[in-house]
mmCIF file of C-alpha atoms in Angstrom:
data_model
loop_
_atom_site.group_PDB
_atom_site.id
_atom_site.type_symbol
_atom_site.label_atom_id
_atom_site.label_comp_id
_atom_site.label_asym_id
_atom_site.label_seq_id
_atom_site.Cartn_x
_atom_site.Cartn_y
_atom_site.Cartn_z
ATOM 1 C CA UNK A 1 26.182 -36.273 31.878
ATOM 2 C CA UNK A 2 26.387 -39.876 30.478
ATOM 3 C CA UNK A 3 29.353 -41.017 28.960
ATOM 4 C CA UNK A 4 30.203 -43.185 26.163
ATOM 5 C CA UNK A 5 30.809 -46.119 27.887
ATOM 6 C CA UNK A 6 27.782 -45.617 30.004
ATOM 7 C CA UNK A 7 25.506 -45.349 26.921
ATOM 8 C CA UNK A 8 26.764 -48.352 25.208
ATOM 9 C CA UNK A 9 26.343 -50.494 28.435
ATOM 10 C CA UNK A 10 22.848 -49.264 28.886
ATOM 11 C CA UNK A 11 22.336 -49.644 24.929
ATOM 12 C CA UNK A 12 23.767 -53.362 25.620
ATOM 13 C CA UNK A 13 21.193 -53.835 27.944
ATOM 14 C CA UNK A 14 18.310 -52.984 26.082
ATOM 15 C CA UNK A 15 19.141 -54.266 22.574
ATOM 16 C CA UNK A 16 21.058 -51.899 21.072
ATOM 17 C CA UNK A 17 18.268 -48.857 21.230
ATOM 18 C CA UNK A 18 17.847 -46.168 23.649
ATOM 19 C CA UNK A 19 16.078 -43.010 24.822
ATOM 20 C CA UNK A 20 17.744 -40.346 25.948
ATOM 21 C CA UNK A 21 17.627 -36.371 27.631
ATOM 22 C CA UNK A 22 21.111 -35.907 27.813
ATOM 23 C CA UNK A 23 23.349 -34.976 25.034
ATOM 24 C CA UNK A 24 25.242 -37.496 23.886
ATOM 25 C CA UNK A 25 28.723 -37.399 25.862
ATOM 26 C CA UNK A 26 32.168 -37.737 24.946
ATOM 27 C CA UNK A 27 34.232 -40.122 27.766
ATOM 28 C CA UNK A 28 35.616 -36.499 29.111
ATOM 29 C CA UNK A 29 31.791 -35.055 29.167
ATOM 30 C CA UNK A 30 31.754 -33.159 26.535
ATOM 31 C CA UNK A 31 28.481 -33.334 23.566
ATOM 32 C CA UNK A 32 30.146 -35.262 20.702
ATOM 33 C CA UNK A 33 27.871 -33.562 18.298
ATOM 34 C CA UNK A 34 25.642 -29.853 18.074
ATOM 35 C CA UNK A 35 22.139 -29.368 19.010
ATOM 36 C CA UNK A 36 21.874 -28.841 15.521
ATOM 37 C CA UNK A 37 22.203 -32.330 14.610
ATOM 38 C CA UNK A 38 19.706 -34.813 13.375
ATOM 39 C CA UNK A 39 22.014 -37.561 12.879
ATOM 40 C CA UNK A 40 25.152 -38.370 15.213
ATOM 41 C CA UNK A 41 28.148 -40.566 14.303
ATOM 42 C CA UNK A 42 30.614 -41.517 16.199
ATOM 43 C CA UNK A 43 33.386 -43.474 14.615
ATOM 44 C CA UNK A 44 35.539 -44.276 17.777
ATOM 45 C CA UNK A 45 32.631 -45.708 19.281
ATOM 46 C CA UNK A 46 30.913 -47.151 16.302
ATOM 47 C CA UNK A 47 27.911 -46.213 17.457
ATOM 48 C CA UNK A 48 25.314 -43.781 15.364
ATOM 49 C CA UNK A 49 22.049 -41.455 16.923
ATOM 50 C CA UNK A 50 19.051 -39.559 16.092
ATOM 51 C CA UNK A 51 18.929 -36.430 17.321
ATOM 52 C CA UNK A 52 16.648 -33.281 18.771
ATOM 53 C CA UNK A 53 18.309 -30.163 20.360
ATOM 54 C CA UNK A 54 21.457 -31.814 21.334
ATOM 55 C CA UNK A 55 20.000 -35.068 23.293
ATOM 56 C CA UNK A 56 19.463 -38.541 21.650
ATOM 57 C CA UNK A 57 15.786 -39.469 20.344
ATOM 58 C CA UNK A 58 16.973 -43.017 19.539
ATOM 59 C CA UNK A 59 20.412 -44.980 19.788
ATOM 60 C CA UNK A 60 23.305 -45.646 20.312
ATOM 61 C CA UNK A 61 22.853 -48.085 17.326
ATOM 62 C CA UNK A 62 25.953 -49.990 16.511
ATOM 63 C CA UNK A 63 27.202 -49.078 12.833
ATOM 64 C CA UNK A 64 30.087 -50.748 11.317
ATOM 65 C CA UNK A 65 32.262 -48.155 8.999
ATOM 66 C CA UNK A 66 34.900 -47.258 6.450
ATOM 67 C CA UNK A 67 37.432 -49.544 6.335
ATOM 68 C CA UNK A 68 41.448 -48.688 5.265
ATOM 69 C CA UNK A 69 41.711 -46.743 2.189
ATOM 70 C CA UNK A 70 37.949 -45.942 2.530
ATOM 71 C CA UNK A 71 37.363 -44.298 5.577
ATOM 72 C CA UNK A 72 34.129 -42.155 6.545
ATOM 73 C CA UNK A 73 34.532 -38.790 6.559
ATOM 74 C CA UNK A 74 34.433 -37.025 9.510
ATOM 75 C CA UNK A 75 32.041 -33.616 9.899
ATOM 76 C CA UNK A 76 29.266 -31.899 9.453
ATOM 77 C CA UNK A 77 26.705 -32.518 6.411
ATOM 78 C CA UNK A 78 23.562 -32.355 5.058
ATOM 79 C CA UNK A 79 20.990 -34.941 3.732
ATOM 80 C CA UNK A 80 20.975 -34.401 0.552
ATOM 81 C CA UNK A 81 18.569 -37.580 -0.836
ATOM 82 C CA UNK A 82 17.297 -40.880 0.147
ATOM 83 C CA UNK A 83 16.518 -43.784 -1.610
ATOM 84 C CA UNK A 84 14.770 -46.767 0.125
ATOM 85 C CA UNK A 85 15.893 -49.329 -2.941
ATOM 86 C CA UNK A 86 19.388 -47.742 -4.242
ATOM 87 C CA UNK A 87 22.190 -50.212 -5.754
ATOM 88 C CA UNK A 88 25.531 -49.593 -5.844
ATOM 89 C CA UNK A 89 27.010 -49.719 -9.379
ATOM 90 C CA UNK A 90 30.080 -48.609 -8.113
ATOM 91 C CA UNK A 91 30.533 -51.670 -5.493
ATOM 92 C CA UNK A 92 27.843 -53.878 -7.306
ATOM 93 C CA UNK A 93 25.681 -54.486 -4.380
ATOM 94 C CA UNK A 94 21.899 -53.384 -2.401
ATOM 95 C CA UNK A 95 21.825 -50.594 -0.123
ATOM 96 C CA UNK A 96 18.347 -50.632 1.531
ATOM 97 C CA UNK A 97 17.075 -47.758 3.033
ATOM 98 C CA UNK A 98 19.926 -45.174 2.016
ATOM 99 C CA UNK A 99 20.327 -42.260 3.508
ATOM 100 C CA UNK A 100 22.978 -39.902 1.559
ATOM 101 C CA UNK A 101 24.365 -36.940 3.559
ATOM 102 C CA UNK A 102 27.959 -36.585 1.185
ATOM 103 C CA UNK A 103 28.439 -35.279 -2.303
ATOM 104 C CA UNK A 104 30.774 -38.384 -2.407
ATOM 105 C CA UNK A 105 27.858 -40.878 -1.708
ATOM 106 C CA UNK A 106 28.838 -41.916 1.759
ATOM 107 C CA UNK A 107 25.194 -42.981 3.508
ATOM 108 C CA UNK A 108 23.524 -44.575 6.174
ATOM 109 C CA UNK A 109 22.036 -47.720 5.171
ATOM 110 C CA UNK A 110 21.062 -51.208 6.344
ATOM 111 C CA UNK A 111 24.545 -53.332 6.146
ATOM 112 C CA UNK A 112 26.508 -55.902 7.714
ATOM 113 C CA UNK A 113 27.411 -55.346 10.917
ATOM 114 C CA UNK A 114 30.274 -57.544 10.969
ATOM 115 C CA UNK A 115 32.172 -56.115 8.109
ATOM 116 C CA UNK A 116 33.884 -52.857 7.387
ATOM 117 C CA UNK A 117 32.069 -50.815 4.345
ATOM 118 C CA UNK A 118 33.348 -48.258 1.335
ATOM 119 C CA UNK A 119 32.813 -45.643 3.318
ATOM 120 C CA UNK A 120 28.967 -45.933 4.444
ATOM 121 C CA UNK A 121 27.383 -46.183 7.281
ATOM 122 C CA UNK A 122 26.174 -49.445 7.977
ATOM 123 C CA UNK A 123 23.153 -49.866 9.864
ATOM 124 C CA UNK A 124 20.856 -53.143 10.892
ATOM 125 C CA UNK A 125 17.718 -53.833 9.088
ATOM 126 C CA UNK A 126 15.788 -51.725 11.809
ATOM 127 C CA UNK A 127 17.756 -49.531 12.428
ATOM 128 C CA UNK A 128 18.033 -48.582 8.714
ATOM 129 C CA UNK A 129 14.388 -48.209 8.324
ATOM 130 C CA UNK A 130 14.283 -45.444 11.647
ATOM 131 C CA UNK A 131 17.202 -43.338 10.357
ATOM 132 C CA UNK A 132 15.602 -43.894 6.874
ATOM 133 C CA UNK A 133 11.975 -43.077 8.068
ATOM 134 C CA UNK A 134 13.474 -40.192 10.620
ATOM 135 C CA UNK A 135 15.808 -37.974 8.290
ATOM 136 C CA UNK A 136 15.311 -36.040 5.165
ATOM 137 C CA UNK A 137 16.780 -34.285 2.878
ATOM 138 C CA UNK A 138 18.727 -30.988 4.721
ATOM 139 C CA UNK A 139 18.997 -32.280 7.964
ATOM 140 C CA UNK A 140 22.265 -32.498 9.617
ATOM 141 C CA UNK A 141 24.470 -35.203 9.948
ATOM 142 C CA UNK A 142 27.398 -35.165 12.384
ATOM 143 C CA UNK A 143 30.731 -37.654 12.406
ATOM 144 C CA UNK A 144 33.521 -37.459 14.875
ATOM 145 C CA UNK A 145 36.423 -39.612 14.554
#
């Protein structure tokens, strides 16, 4: 079983995307996330994939996260909308290619990757688009600390 550290060296070495059969491993060996996950997060790692039966379809992807006093949740949820062009009234800002999976309106999206978020997920440009073209609405999204 791959680890975490081998999956982000291989992801390193192939831009940042990657195919996998194997589950996607925890540095002891265990899955991080179920087979019934769509979407896996994993904070520690800052890494995020898409998911079939318990092995990776795409990713690790880095993500940049919540930062203090806004931390992501960790979980299991469901996709509960998308929106390709959403704005943030809250934090006054784009979120392209949103992918909601809280009641609190923590999403994927396409973000800066060098900065901590409000809680989202923050994904690069193409990245974005594949979770954003890949999920919908009632699929489930894992995140482990």
């Amino acid at each position: 079983m791959r680890t975490m550290a081998g999956i982000a060296a291989t992801a390193a070495a192939t831009g940042g995307a990657l195919l996998l059969a194997a589950p996607v491993a925890s540095a002891e060996g265990g899955a991080i996330c179920g087979a019934e996950a769509k979407a896996c997060v994993s904070l520690s790692g800052q890494q995020a994939w898409l998911m079939n039966g318990g092995g990776a379809t795409y990713g690790g992807v880095p993500i940049t996260s919540g930062k203090p006093g806004y931390e992501t949740p960790t979980g299991s949820f469901t996709v509960t909308y998308k929106d390709i062009d959403h704005y943030s009234q809250a934090y006054n800002g784009p979120m392209p290619y949103s992918v909601f999976f809280t009641t609190s309106g923590v999403a994927f999206h396409q973000g800066s990757l060098s900065v901590q978020s409000h809680g989202c997920i923050h994904l690069s440009p193409e990245a974005a688009r594949v979770f954003y073209d890949s999920l919908k609405p009632g699929d489930v999204v894992q995140v482990v600390p």
